[in-house]
Coordinates of C-alpha atoms in Angstrom, one line a residue:
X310 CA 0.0 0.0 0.0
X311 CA 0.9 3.2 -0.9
X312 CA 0.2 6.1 1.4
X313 CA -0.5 10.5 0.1
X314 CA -1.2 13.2 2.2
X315 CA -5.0 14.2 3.0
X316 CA -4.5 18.2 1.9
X317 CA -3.7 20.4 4.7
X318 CA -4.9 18.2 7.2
X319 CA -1.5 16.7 7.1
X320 CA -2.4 12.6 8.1
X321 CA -0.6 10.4 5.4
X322 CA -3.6 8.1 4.1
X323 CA -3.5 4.9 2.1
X324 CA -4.8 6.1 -1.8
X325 CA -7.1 3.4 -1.7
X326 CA -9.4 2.9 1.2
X327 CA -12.6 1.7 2.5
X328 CA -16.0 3.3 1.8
X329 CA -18.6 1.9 3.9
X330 CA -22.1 2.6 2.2
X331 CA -22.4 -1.1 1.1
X332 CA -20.0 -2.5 4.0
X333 CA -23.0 -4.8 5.2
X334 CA -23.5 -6.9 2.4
X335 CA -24.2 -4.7 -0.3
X336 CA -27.6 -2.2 -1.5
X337 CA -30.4 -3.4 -0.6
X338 CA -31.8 -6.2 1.9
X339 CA -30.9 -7.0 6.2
X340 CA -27.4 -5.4 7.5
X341 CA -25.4 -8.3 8.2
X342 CA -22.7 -7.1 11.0
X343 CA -20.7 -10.3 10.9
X344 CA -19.4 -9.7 6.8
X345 CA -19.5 -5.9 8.0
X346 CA -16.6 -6.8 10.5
X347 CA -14.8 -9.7 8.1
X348 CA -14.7 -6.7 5.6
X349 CA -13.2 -4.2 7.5
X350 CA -10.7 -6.3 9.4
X351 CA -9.5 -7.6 5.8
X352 CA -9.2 -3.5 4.1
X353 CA -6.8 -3.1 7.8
X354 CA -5.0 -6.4 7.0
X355 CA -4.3 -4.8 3.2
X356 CA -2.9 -1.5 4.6
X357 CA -5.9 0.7 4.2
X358 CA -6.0 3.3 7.3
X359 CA -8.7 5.4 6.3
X360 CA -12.6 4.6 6.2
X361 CA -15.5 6.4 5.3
X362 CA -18.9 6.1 6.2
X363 CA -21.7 7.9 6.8
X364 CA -24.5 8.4 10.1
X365 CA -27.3 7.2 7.6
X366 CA -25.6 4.4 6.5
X367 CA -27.9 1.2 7.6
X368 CA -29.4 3.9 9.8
X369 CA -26.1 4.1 12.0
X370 CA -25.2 0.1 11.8
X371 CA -22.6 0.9 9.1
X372 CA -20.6 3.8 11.5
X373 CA -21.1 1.2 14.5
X374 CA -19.2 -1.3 12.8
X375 CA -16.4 0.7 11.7
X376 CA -15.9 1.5 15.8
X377 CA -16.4 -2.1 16.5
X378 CA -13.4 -2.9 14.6
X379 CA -11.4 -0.2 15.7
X380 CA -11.9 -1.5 19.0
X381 CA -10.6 -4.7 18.1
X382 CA -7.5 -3.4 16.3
X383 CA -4.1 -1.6 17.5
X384 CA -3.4 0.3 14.3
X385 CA -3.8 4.3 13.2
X386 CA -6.9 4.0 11.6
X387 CA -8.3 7.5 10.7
X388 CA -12.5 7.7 10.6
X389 CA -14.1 10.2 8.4
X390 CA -17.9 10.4 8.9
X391 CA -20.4 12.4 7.3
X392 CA -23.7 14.6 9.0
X393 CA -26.4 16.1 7.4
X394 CA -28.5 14.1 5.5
X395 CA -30.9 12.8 8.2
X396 CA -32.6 16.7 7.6
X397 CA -36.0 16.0 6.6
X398 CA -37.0 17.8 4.1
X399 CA -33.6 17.9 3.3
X400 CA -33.4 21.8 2.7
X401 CA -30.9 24.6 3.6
X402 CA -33.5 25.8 6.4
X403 CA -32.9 23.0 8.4
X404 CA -29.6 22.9 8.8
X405 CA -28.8 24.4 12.0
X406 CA -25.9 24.7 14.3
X407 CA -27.7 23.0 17.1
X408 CA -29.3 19.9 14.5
X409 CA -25.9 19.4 13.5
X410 CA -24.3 19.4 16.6
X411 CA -26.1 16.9 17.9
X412 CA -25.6 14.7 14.9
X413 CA -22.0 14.7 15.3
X414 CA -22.2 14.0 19.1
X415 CA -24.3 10.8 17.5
X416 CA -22.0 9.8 15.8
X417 CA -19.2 9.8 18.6
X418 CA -21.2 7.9 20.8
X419 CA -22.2 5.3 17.9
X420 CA -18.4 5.1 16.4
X421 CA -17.1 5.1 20.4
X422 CA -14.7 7.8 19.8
X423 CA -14.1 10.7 21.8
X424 CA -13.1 12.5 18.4
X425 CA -13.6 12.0 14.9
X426 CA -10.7 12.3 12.6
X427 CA -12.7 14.1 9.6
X428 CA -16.5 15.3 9.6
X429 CA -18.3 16.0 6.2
X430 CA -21.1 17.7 5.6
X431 CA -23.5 15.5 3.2
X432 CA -24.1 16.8 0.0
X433 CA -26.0 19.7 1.7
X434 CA -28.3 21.8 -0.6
X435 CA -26.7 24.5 -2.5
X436 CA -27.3 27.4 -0.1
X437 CA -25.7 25.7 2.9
X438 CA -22.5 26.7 1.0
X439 CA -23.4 30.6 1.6
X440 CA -23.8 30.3 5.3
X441 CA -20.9 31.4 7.1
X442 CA -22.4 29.8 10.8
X443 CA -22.4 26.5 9.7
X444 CA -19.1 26.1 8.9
X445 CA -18.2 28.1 12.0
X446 CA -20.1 25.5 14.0
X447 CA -17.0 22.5 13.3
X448 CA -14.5 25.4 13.9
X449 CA -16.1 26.0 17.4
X450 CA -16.0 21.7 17.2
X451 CA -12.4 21.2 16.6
X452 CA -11.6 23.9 19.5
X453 CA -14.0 22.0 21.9
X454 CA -12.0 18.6 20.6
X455 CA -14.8 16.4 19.4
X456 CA -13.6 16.7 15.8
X457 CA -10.1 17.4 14.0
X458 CA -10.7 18.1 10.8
X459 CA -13.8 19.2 8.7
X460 CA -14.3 18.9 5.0
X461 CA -17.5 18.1 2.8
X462 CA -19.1 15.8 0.7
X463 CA -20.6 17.6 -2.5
X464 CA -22.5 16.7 -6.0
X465 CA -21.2 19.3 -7.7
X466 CA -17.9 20.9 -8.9
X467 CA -19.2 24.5 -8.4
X468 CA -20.2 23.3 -5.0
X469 CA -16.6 22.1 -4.1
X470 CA -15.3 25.5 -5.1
X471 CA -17.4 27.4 -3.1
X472 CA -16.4 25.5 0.4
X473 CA -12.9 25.7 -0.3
X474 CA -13.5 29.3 0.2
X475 CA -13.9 28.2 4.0
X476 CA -10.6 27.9 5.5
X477 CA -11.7 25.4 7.8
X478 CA -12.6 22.6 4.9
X479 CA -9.5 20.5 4.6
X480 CA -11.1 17.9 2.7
X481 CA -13.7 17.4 -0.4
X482 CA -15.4 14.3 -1.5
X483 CA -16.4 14.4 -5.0
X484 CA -17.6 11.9 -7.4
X485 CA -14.8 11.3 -10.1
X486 CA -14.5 7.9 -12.1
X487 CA -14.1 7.3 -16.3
X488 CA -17.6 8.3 -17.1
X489 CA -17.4 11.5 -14.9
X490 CA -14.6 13.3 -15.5
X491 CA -15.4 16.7 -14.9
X492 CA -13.7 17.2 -11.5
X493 CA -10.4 16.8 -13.6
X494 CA -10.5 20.2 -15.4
X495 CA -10.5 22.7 -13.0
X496 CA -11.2 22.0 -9.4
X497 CA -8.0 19.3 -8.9
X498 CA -6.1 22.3 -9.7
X499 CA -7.8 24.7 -7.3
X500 CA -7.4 21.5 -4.2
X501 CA -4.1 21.5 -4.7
X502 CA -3.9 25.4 -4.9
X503 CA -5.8 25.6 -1.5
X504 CA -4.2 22.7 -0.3
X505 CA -7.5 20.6 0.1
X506 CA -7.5 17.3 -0.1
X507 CA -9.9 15.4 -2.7
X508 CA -11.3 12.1 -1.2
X509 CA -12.7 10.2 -4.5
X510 CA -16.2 8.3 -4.2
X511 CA -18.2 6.1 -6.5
X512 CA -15.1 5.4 -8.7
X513 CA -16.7 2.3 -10.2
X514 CA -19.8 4.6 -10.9
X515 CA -22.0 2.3 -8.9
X516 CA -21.0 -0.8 -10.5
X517 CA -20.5 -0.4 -14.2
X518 CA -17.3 -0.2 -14.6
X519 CA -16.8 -3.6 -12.9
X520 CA -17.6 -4.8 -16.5
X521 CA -19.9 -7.4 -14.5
X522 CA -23.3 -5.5 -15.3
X523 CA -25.1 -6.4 -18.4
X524 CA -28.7 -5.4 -19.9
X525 CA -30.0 -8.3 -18.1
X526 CA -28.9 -7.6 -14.9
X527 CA -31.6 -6.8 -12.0
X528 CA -31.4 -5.3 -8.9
X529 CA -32.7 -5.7 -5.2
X530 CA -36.2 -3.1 -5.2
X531 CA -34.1 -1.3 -2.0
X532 CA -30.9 -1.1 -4.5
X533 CA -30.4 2.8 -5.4
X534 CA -29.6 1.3 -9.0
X535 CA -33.6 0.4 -9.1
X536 CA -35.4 3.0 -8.2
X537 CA -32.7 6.4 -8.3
X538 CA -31.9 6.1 -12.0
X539 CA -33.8 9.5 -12.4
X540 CA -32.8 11.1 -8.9
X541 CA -36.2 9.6 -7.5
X542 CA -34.7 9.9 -3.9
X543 CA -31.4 11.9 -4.0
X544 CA -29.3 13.0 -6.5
X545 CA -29.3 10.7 -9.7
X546 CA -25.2 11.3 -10.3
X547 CA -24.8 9.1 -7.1
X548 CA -26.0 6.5 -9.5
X549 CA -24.4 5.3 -12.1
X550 CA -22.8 8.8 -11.9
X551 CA -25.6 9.8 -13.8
X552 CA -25.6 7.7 -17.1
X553 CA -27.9 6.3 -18.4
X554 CA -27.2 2.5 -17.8
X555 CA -27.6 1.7 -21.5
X556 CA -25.2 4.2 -22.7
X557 CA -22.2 3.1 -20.2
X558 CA -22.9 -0.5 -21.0
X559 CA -22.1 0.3 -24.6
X560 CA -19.2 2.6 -23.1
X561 CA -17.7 -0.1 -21.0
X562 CA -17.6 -2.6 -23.8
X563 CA -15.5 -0.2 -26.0
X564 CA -13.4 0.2 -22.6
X565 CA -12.8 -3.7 -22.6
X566 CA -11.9 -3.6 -25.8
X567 CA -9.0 -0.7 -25.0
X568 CA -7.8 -2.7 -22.3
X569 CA -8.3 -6.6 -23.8
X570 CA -6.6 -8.9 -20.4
X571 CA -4.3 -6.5 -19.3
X572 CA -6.3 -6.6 -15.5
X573 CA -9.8 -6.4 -14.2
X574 CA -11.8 -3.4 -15.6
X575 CA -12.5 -2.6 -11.8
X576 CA -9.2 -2.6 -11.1
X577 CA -7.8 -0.3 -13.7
X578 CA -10.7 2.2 -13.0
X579 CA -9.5 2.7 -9.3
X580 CA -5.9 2.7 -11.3
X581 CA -7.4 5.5 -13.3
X582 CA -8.4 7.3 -10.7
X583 CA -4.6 7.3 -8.8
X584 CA -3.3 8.8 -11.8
X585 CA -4.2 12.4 -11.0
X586 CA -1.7 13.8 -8.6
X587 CA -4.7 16.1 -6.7
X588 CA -6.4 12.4 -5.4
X589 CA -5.3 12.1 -1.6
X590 CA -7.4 8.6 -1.9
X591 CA -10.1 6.6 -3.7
X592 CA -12.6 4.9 -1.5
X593 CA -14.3 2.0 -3.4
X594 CA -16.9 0.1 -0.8
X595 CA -16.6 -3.6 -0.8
X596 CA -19.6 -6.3 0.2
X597 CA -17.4 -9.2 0.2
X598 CA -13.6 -10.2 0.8
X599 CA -12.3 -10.7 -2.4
X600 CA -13.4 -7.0 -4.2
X601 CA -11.6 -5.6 -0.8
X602 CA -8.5 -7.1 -1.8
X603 CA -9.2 -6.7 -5.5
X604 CA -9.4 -3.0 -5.3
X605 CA -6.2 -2.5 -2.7
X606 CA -4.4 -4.4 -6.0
X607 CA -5.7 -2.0 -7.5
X608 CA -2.8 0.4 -6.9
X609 CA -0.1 -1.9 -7.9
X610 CA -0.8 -2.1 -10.9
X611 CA 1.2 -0.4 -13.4
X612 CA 0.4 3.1 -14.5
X613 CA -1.7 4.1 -18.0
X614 CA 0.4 5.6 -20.9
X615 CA 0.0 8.9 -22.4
X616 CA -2.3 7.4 -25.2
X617 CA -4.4 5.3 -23.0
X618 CA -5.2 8.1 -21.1
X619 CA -6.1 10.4 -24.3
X620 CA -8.2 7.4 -25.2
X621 CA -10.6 7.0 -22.4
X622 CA -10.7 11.0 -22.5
X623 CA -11.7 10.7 -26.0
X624 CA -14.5 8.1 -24.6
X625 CA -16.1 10.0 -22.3
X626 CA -16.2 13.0 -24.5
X627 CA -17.8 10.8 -27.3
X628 CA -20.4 9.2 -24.8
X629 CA -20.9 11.4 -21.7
X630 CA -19.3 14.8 -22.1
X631 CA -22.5 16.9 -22.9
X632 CA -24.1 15.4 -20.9
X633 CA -22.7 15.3 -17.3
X634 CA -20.4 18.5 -17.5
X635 CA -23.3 21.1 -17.5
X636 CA -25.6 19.1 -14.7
X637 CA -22.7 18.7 -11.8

């Protein structure tokens, strides 16, 4: 495993590591705590020392697994969590200091920390950007010691840009993979201008790019990927980053094609992804053993030439271009 700085928050984290969304088992059915601790246990064993998660993961089961295991483990293992999205209707009004206060103390007592490494904000609505209390609130947070760094979690570039402007956010967790590229063109240069680190989610753009989804595939009725195609319930880019499926099956055929046996399409889409220098880490979620240890191998593999790279540029501008760039 290799290890890159998290922006200016200074902690040396492995560049691929463990999102937790899908850490019980996958999208969709029971939370199964058991493979929820086997799977985290196994991204430790592999070197990974940074996890993700969220409070409304499995309504909470996902962030008390992640302190279960850190509980059982001597290692540095930094936490990042995320607040926000329990808000109901999920509008800018109801984001308060004092809501989101008490979400994070949540959290501590469900992770069993006395602090959390890195709190994000949850893809809040555009607005929450403007207001200055908010971000205040996880200054007034760090002082008091129940959180040491703060960053967010955003849908949009625009919306990235406008909380680096904060010079409390340290970190910013965007959606970037081969069929949404737009992250790349402008924003990787301002994090590394502002020194903020870019935590990458969704890298296999909610399966596809495993190669292992076909027009005949079918999904669990509580799997995002069956009834979000169209944003029905949050923001459609967190599935499928957006595409529609038919289109990025054709796309990831062409994409085998490129690539013939060389490795795994998985794998050289979280490769992909290490290639830009502004990526502090890529955080693929697992539901079983072997994708855990298929994605850390990820990073060993050997890096894409100059042409490959022009090549799967040239896809996504073919397929997806006008298409994703003006909606996030």
């Amino acid at each position: 495993m290799k290890y890159r700085k998290l922006g200016k928050t200074n902690l040396m984290i492995s560049e691929v590591s463990l999102g937790t969304w899908q850490v019980g088992g996958g999208w969709g059915g029971t939370f199964d705590s058991k493979a929820a601790n086997r799977i985290i246990h196994e991204a430790i064993d592999q070197g990974v020392n940074f996890i993700d998660t969220a409070d409304v993961y499995d309504a909470g089961a996902s962030e008390a697994a992640v302190g279960k295991v850190l509980r059982e483990r001597s290692e540095e293992v930094y936490v990042a969590t995320k607040c926000g999205r329990q808000i109901q209707p999920h509008v800018s009004e109801g984001y308060t200091p004092e809501s989101l206060r008490g979400y994070v103390e949540a959290s501590l007592k469900n992770l069993g920390l006395e602090t959390i490494d890195l709190i994000q904000l949850h893809c809040p609505p555009g607005p929450v950007y403007q207001r200055d209390e908010i971000f205040g609130l996880f200054e007034d947070l760090r002082k008091e010691g129940k959180i040491r760094n703060m960053g967010v979690s955003v849908e949009k570039v625009d919306e990235a840009l406008q909380a680096m402007r904060y010079s409390n956010v340290t970190t910013v967790q965007i959606i970037f993979n081969m069929f949404r590229q737009k992250p790349s063109d402008h924003f990787f240069e301002q994090a590394k201008i502002n020194e903020c680190g870019v935590i990458v989610r969704v890298p296999l753009a909610s399966g596809l790019l495993s190669g292992k989804i076909t027009e005949e595939t079918s999904f669990h009725p509580e799997d995002h990927r069956h009834f979000n195609r169209n944003g029905e319930a949050f923001d459609k880019g967190e599935t499928f980053s957006g595409i529609p499926l038919e289109k990025g099956i054709q796309a990831v055929k062409e994409l085998k094609a490129m690539f013939g046996e060389k490795a795994p399409l998985a794998s050289m889409a979280i490769r992909w992804v290490l290639m830009f220098d502004a990526v502090s880490t890529v955080i693929p979620g697992a539901s079983k053993l072997e994708q855990v240890r298929s994605n850390v191998a990820a990073a060993g593999l050997p890096g894409f030439e100059k042409e490959e790279m022009e090549a799967i540029k040239a896809l996504y501008d073919r397929y997806f271009r006008a298409e994703i760039h003006p909606q996030w």
